[in-house]
Structures are given as C-alpha cells and as structure tokens.
Short mmCIF file of C-alpha atoms (C1' of nucleotides) in Angstrom, two decimals:
data_model
loop_
_atom_site.label_atom_id
_atom_site.label_comp_id
_atom_site.label_asym_id
_atom_site.label_seq_id
_atom_site.Cartn_x
_atom_site.Cartn_y
_atom_site.Cartn_z
CA MET S 1 58.28 174.77 59.84
CA LYS S 2 58.36 171.53 61.81
CA LYS S 3 55.22 170.52 63.64
CA GLU S 4 55.40 171.09 67.38
CA TYR S 5 53.82 167.73 68.24
CA SER S 6 52.21 164.68 66.70
CA LEU S 7 48.94 163.07 67.70
CA LYS S 8 47.93 159.45 67.39
CA ASN S 9 44.45 158.13 68.03
CA THR S 10 44.06 154.95 70.07
CA PRO S 11 41.08 153.26 71.74
CA ASP S 12 42.43 154.44 75.12
CA GLY S 13 42.87 158.09 74.19
CA VAL S 14 45.29 160.16 72.18
CA ILE S 15 49.05 159.75 72.28
CA ILE S 16 50.98 163.00 72.11
CA SER S 17 54.62 163.01 71.07
CA SER S 18 56.92 165.97 70.93
CA GLU S 19 60.62 166.60 71.29
CA CYS S 20 59.71 169.57 73.45
CA PHE S 21 57.27 168.01 75.85
CA ASP S 22 58.00 166.36 79.14
CA ALA S 23 54.64 166.09 80.87
CA THR S 24 56.11 165.05 84.20
CA LEU S 25 58.48 168.00 84.40
CA THR S 26 55.89 170.42 83.08
CA LEU S 27 53.24 169.45 85.60
CA ASP S 28 55.59 168.96 88.54
CA CYS S 29 57.91 171.98 88.39
CA GLY S 30 56.00 174.38 90.60
CA GLN S 31 53.91 176.28 88.06
CA ALA S 32 50.66 174.43 88.80
CA PHE S 33 49.65 172.84 92.07
CA ARG S 34 46.91 170.35 91.30
CA TRP S 35 48.94 167.61 89.61
CA THR S 36 50.54 164.56 91.18
CA VAL S 37 52.95 162.02 89.82
CA SER S 38 52.40 158.55 91.21
CA GLY S 39 55.04 155.93 91.89
CA ASN S 40 54.63 154.23 88.52
CA GLY S 41 55.08 157.54 86.68
CA ASP S 42 51.44 158.17 85.84
CA ILE S 43 50.28 161.73 86.22
CA SER S 44 46.83 162.87 87.23
CA GLY S 45 45.27 166.15 88.13
CA MET S 46 42.92 168.98 87.34
CA ALA S 47 42.99 172.01 85.12
CA GLY S 48 40.04 174.20 85.98
CA ASN S 49 37.19 171.69 86.09
CA ARG S 50 38.78 169.02 83.90
CA PHE S 51 40.33 165.88 85.27
CA LEU S 52 43.12 164.28 83.27
CA GLU S 53 45.28 161.19 83.55
CA ILE S 54 48.49 161.01 81.56
CA ARG S 55 50.48 157.83 81.11
CA PRO S 56 54.01 157.90 79.74
CA CYS S 57 54.24 155.41 76.90
CA ASP S 58 56.59 154.46 74.12
CA GLY S 59 57.49 157.65 72.31
CA GLY S 60 55.08 159.95 74.07
CA TYR S 61 52.22 160.34 76.48
CA LEU S 62 48.81 158.73 76.50
CA PHE S 63 46.12 161.25 77.41
CA SER S 64 43.78 158.71 78.93
CA GLY S 65 40.24 158.78 77.54
CA VAL S 66 40.84 162.05 75.70
CA THR S 67 39.49 162.41 72.16
CA GLU S 68 41.30 164.22 69.39
CA GLU S 69 38.61 166.87 69.51
CA GLN S 70 39.02 167.39 73.25
CA PHE S 71 42.76 167.65 72.82
CA GLU S 72 42.52 170.16 70.01
CA THR S 73 39.98 172.36 71.74
CA PHE S 74 41.41 172.37 75.25
CA TRP S 75 44.59 170.53 76.13
CA LYS S 76 46.55 171.77 73.14
CA HIS S 77 46.13 175.30 74.39
CA TYR S 78 46.65 174.40 78.05
CA PHE S 79 50.04 172.89 77.23
CA ASP S 80 50.93 175.85 75.01
CA PHE S 81 51.37 173.74 71.88
CA GLU S 82 50.60 176.76 69.71
CA ARG S 83 54.07 178.04 70.52
CA SER S 84 57.22 176.56 69.04
CA TYR S 85 59.41 175.58 71.95
CA SER S 86 61.93 173.95 69.66
CA GLU S 87 62.56 177.35 68.14
CA ILE S 88 62.50 179.25 71.43
CA CYS S 89 64.72 176.79 73.29
CA GLY S 90 67.09 176.60 70.35
CA THR S 91 67.55 180.35 70.51
CA MET S 92 67.97 180.45 74.27
CA ALA S 93 70.61 177.73 74.21
CA ALA S 94 73.08 180.34 72.98
CA ASP S 95 73.62 181.20 76.63
CA PRO S 96 75.85 178.61 78.37
CA SER S 97 73.90 178.45 81.64
CA LEU S 98 70.61 178.19 79.85
CA ARG S 99 72.01 175.44 77.70
CA LYS S 100 72.87 173.54 80.87
CA ALA S 101 69.38 174.06 82.22
CA LEU S 102 67.78 173.03 78.92
CA ASP S 103 69.91 169.89 78.82
CA PHE S 104 69.05 169.02 82.39
CA CYS S 105 65.28 169.39 82.07
CA PRO S 106 64.25 169.45 78.42
CA GLY S 107 60.57 169.55 77.61
CA ILE S 108 59.23 171.90 80.24
CA ARG S 109 56.42 173.99 78.77
CA ILE S 110 54.60 176.95 80.29
CA LEU S 111 51.03 176.03 81.18
CA ARG S 112 48.18 178.31 80.23
CA GLN S 113 46.10 178.17 83.36
CA GLU S 114 42.88 180.00 84.11
CA PRO S 115 43.76 183.55 85.25
CA TRP S 116 41.74 183.37 88.45
CA GLU S 117 43.15 179.97 89.32
CA ALA S 118 46.67 181.28 88.77
CA LEU S 119 46.02 184.42 90.80
CA CYS S 120 44.58 182.52 93.72
CA SER S 121 47.24 179.79 93.60
CA PHE S 122 50.16 182.19 93.57
CA ILE S 123 48.72 184.30 96.36
CA ILE S 124 48.76 181.08 98.35
CA SER S 125 52.33 180.39 97.24
CA GLN S 126 53.84 183.41 98.99
CA ASN S 127 56.30 182.64 101.81
CA ASN S 128 55.25 179.01 101.52
CA ASN S 129 56.60 175.69 100.26
CA ILE S 130 55.27 173.58 97.43
CA PRO S 131 53.87 170.63 99.42
CA ARG S 132 51.91 172.96 101.65
CA ILE S 133 50.78 175.13 98.73
CA LYS S 134 49.37 171.98 97.16
CA GLY S 135 47.63 171.06 100.40
CA ILE S 136 45.97 174.44 100.77
CA VAL S 137 44.89 174.55 97.11
CA GLU S 138 43.47 171.05 97.34
CA ARG S 139 41.51 171.86 100.50
CA LEU S 140 40.21 175.04 98.85
CA CYS S 141 38.97 173.05 95.87
CA SER S 142 37.33 170.28 97.86
CA LEU S 143 35.73 172.85 100.15
CA LEU S 144 34.28 175.18 97.50
CA GLY S 145 34.79 173.67 94.05
CA GLU S 146 32.05 171.88 92.13
CA LYS S 147 32.48 168.15 91.96
CA ASP S 148 32.20 166.17 88.74
CA ASP S 149 30.64 162.71 88.40
CA SER S 150 33.77 161.05 89.71
CA GLY S 151 34.08 163.40 92.66
CA HIS S 152 36.93 165.50 91.32
CA SER S 153 36.65 169.06 92.58
CA ALA S 154 36.97 171.92 90.14
CA PHE S 155 38.86 175.03 91.09
CA PRO S 156 36.22 177.18 92.81
CA SER S 157 34.93 180.34 91.14
CA ALA S 158 35.91 183.72 92.53
CA SER S 159 32.32 184.31 93.61
CA ALA S 160 32.17 181.01 95.50
CA VAL S 161 35.37 181.97 97.31
CA LEU S 162 34.11 185.47 98.03
CA GLU S 163 30.91 184.08 99.46
CA ALA S 164 32.85 181.87 101.85
CA GLY S 165 34.65 184.85 103.33
CA VAL S 166 37.78 184.81 105.47
CA ASP S 167 36.11 182.80 108.22
CA GLY S 168 34.75 180.32 105.73
CA LEU S 169 38.30 179.69 104.50
CA ALA S 170 39.53 178.67 107.95
CA PRO S 171 39.44 174.92 107.16
CA ILE S 172 41.94 175.29 104.32
CA ARG S 173 44.54 176.63 106.80
CA ALA S 174 45.93 179.28 104.50
CA GLY S 175 47.06 181.40 107.45
CA PHE S 176 47.54 185.10 106.82
CA ARG S 177 46.88 184.53 103.10
CA ALA S 178 43.15 183.96 103.62
CA LYS S 179 42.42 187.68 103.70
CA TYR S 180 44.42 188.13 100.50
CA ILE S 181 42.46 185.39 98.75
CA ILE S 182 39.23 187.13 99.68
CA SER S 183 40.41 190.54 98.53
CA ALA S 184 41.44 189.02 95.22
CA ALA S 185 38.08 187.30 94.85
CA GLN S 186 36.33 190.55 95.65
CA SER S 187 38.39 192.39 93.06
CA VAL S 188 37.66 189.82 90.36
CA VAL S 189 33.95 189.51 91.10
CA SER S 190 33.45 193.27 91.15
CA GLY S 191 35.21 193.62 87.81
CA GLU S 192 37.84 195.87 89.32
CA THR S 193 40.35 193.32 88.11
CA ASP S 194 39.64 192.61 84.45
CA PHE S 195 41.93 189.90 83.13
CA SER S 196 41.17 190.45 79.46
CA LEU S 197 41.93 194.14 79.83
CA ILE S 198 45.10 193.43 81.78
CA SER S 199 46.32 190.94 79.20
CA SER S 200 46.25 193.68 76.57
CA LEU S 201 48.46 196.03 78.61
CA PRO S 202 52.22 196.48 78.39
CA LEU S 203 53.97 194.29 80.94
CA ALA S 204 54.76 197.01 83.48
CA ASP S 205 51.22 198.40 83.38
CA ALA S 206 49.73 194.93 83.68
CA GLU S 207 51.87 194.28 86.75
CA LYS S 208 50.88 197.58 88.32
CA GLU S 209 47.22 196.79 87.72
CA LEU S 210 47.48 193.36 89.37
CA CYS S 211 49.42 194.82 92.30
CA ARG S 212 46.38 196.89 93.22
CA ILE S 213 45.00 193.70 94.75
CA LYS S 214 45.95 193.42 98.42
CA GLY S 215 48.30 190.48 98.80
CA VAL S 216 49.62 190.73 95.24
CA GLY S 217 53.14 192.06 94.79
CA PRO S 218 55.52 191.97 91.83
CA LYS S 219 56.33 188.26 92.11
CA VAL S 220 52.71 187.07 92.22
CA ALA S 221 51.72 189.55 89.51
CA GLN S 222 54.40 188.24 87.15
CA CYS S 223 53.34 184.65 87.90
CA VAL S 224 49.75 185.49 87.00
CA LEU S 225 50.91 187.11 83.78
CA LEU S 226 53.13 184.17 82.86
CA TYR S 227 51.06 181.18 83.94
CA GLY S 228 47.57 182.66 83.74
CA LEU S 229 47.68 185.12 80.89
CA GLY S 230 50.18 183.52 78.55
CA ARG S 231 52.66 186.38 78.78
CA CYS S 232 55.94 184.54 78.32
CA ASP S 233 57.87 187.80 78.59
CA ALA S 234 56.76 188.01 82.23
CA PHE S 235 59.60 187.34 84.64
CA PRO S 236 58.77 186.27 88.20
CA VAL S 237 61.71 186.81 90.55
CA ASP S 238 61.61 184.64 93.64
CA VAL S 239 64.45 183.79 96.02
CA TRP S 240 65.88 181.21 93.60
CA VAL S 241 65.79 183.41 90.54
CA LYS S 242 67.24 186.24 92.60
CA ARG S 243 70.24 184.05 93.41
CA ILE S 244 70.56 183.09 89.74
CA MET S 245 70.50 186.71 88.68
CA GLU S 246 73.15 187.69 91.21
CA GLU S 247 75.45 184.81 90.36
CA LEU S 248 74.97 184.44 86.61
CA TYR S 249 73.40 187.56 85.17
CA PRO S 250 74.35 190.58 87.30
CA SER S 251 73.76 192.90 84.36
CA GLY S 252 70.45 191.41 83.26
CA MET S 253 69.12 188.51 81.21
CA PRO S 254 71.04 187.67 78.02
CA GLY S 255 69.62 188.95 74.74
CA CYS S 256 68.82 185.46 73.47
CA THR S 257 65.93 185.29 75.96
CA LYS S 258 64.26 188.48 74.77
CA GLY S 259 60.50 188.07 74.65
CA PHE S 260 60.72 184.68 76.36
CA GLU S 261 62.19 185.63 79.71
CA GLY S 262 59.47 183.71 81.53
CA ILE S 263 60.28 180.47 79.74
CA ALA S 264 63.96 180.96 80.47
CA GLN S 265 63.09 181.66 84.10
CA GLN S 266 61.22 178.35 84.40
CA TYR S 267 64.17 176.32 83.12
CA LEU S 268 66.65 178.20 85.29
CA PHE S 269 64.43 177.90 88.34
CA HIS S 270 64.08 174.16 88.00
CA ALA S 271 67.75 173.56 87.25
CA LYS S 272 68.85 175.75 90.16
CA ARG S 273 66.52 174.06 92.62
CA ASN S 274 68.06 170.75 91.63
CA GLY S 275 71.59 172.05 91.95
CA LYS S 276 72.37 171.77 88.25
CA ILE S 277 73.48 175.33 87.61
"C1'" DA C 1 64.12 174.44 119.09
"C1'" DA C 2 65.25 177.54 115.67
"C1'" DC C 3 64.84 178.06 110.87
"C1'" DC C 4 62.82 178.00 106.39
"C1'" DA C 5 59.26 178.17 102.72
"C1'" DG C 6 58.16 180.25 94.33
"C1'" DG C 7 56.37 187.42 99.31
"C1'" DC C 8 53.89 191.10 100.82
"C1'" DG C 9 52.08 195.03 103.78
"C1'" DC C 10 53.37 198.32 106.69
"C1'" DA C 11 56.24 201.41 109.41
"C1'" DT C 12 60.25 204.05 109.48
"C1'" DA C 13 64.05 207.24 107.53
"C1'" DT K 1 63.06 205.10 97.11
"C1'" DA K 2 64.90 201.85 100.33
"C1'" DT K 3 65.27 198.70 104.22
"C1'" DG K 4 63.52 195.72 108.07
"C1'" DC K 5 60.09 193.21 110.47
"C1'" DG K 6 55.95 190.43 111.35
"C1'" DC K 7 53.00 187.24 109.45
"C1'" DA K 8 49.97 181.60 109.90
"C1'" DT K 9 51.22 177.23 109.28
"C1'" DG K 10 53.81 173.10 108.99
"C1'" DG K 11 57.99 170.49 108.00
"C1'" DT K 12 62.85 169.63 109.05
#
DNA sequence: AACCAGGCGCATA
DNA sequence: TATGCGCATGGT
C-alpha cells in the first residue's frame, strides 16, 4: 500500500508532503479552535500544551523546528496519519455530492485532539459562532492554562477549570455555557466520565454516556467522539449537516461512507458552508 | 433593531 | 416521544 505521507528532514524542521493533507483546511475548518492562519499563509497554534508553526512550502508543509522524532511521536498521530485518507476518500467519492465536496476541499483530515480539550471546546461551541468560540477558548487558556517558555498557554486541565468555578470563569465571557464547562470538569475530575472506557463502547452507548454531562447533548457528544476519541464513525449533526441530510440524503448516508461517516460529515460541512454543494 | 450563531435543558402535551 | 422556548454574548 502507498505511504500516506513523506517526511524530509531540513535544518528548519521537517517537511511533510501528502496528497491527502491540506494543513490550512484541516486546522481552519471548525474542528479545532486554537489555530490561526496569518495573511502570508503561515499557520500557528496549540494542540494541548504544544505550540506549532506550519509554513506551506514547495510540495508540502514545513513543521517549523520540529524534529523527525517529535513528528513521529506526536504530530503524526494528531493529524491522523495512521489512517489512509487516500483510500477512504477514494471510496467515498462514489457518491456524487461527496465527490464535489472532496474536489472542493481535498486534504482535510480529522484531528485527534485531547478528549477533555474537545469536550470543553465543543460545549463552548453550542449556539455560538466560530470567531467567538475561538475568543472564549483563547481566554480560557490564557486565564487557566500553563504557559510555556514563550508564553503560549496550554489548554487548562479539567481540575484547573473546576477549581476556578463558574464565577472564576466570568472573564472568559462564555455566557450560559460556563456552568456546563464546570459540570463537565467536575465529571472528568471525579472519574464519572472516563474517556478510555467511553472510547471502548459502541457508538450509541458512548454517546449516551457523554450525554450524562449537563450541557452535553447528541451534537457535542458526537463531536467529542469524532475529534477527541478518534471515532470516525461518529456523526455530529448541526444545522448545516441537518440541511445537507434533508436536501441530499433524506434516507440516510450513502453506503460508501460506512464506518467513516464523520470524515464524510467534515467534507460536506465545509463544502456546504462555502456554498459548494 | 431584530436576527443569528457547529445546541441544550426544561416544561408541556 | 415530540415540540417550543429561553439562554449570555457579540457580530451583522
């Protein structure tokens, strides 16, 4: 089987090339909220407590200052390079609408974020828009996250958030979501929510388990499963995907997406938001 | 100035 | 089981 990506060492970091990797789309399509694309196309942001700068370059992306070892042990997994998107996307392209979406935004990958970070982020996302979600998440991190040598704030631990309490979260201006963030933190800290247990459950049971947290409904639960627990069969249905389902797939997702509904959802979501399907 | 934003809890039937 | 409404905040 063909290799999913190739890696080249340079003095400035590693260069990653792949037919199925568009870093800009992947990091700026609404699945993670701590990345920004600057005017010149450079990308920078945080995953957990790691800062990363990515520079598009000839034939790929320079992961600035990243060693091969760091890539292999962390970023490879974060960008889901263990999965063959060329195979998955090839299969999904059997559906005409998905083909359109894949052609419009090729190279989106599902990020494997920390479960707690995903849970907290998608609680914040509810009835909210992406710029403001980013603002709230950023204020949460700078308020309670540990700072590295360069001053980049890590995503705060559940216990740090719990300790702050609802009143302590006031400065992040999360509105009615603050109490949900705290209840989620409480649930994680107490062990009532056990991500490793949940990740071993069938999809429906895993969703039910996550929905026990106040402020977590089906949409947020599926997002946590997809973006935080690597369950690419998870299928978050938001207002956009709901429209897609009604217009394109009234009798359910096509068979060619079986097992990868979440990946299909991400392509459809992005294409729909940009008016391409 | 109303309306909307990657929803959810709660009340009501 | 299925609807409908309010919710904090901020941008159009």
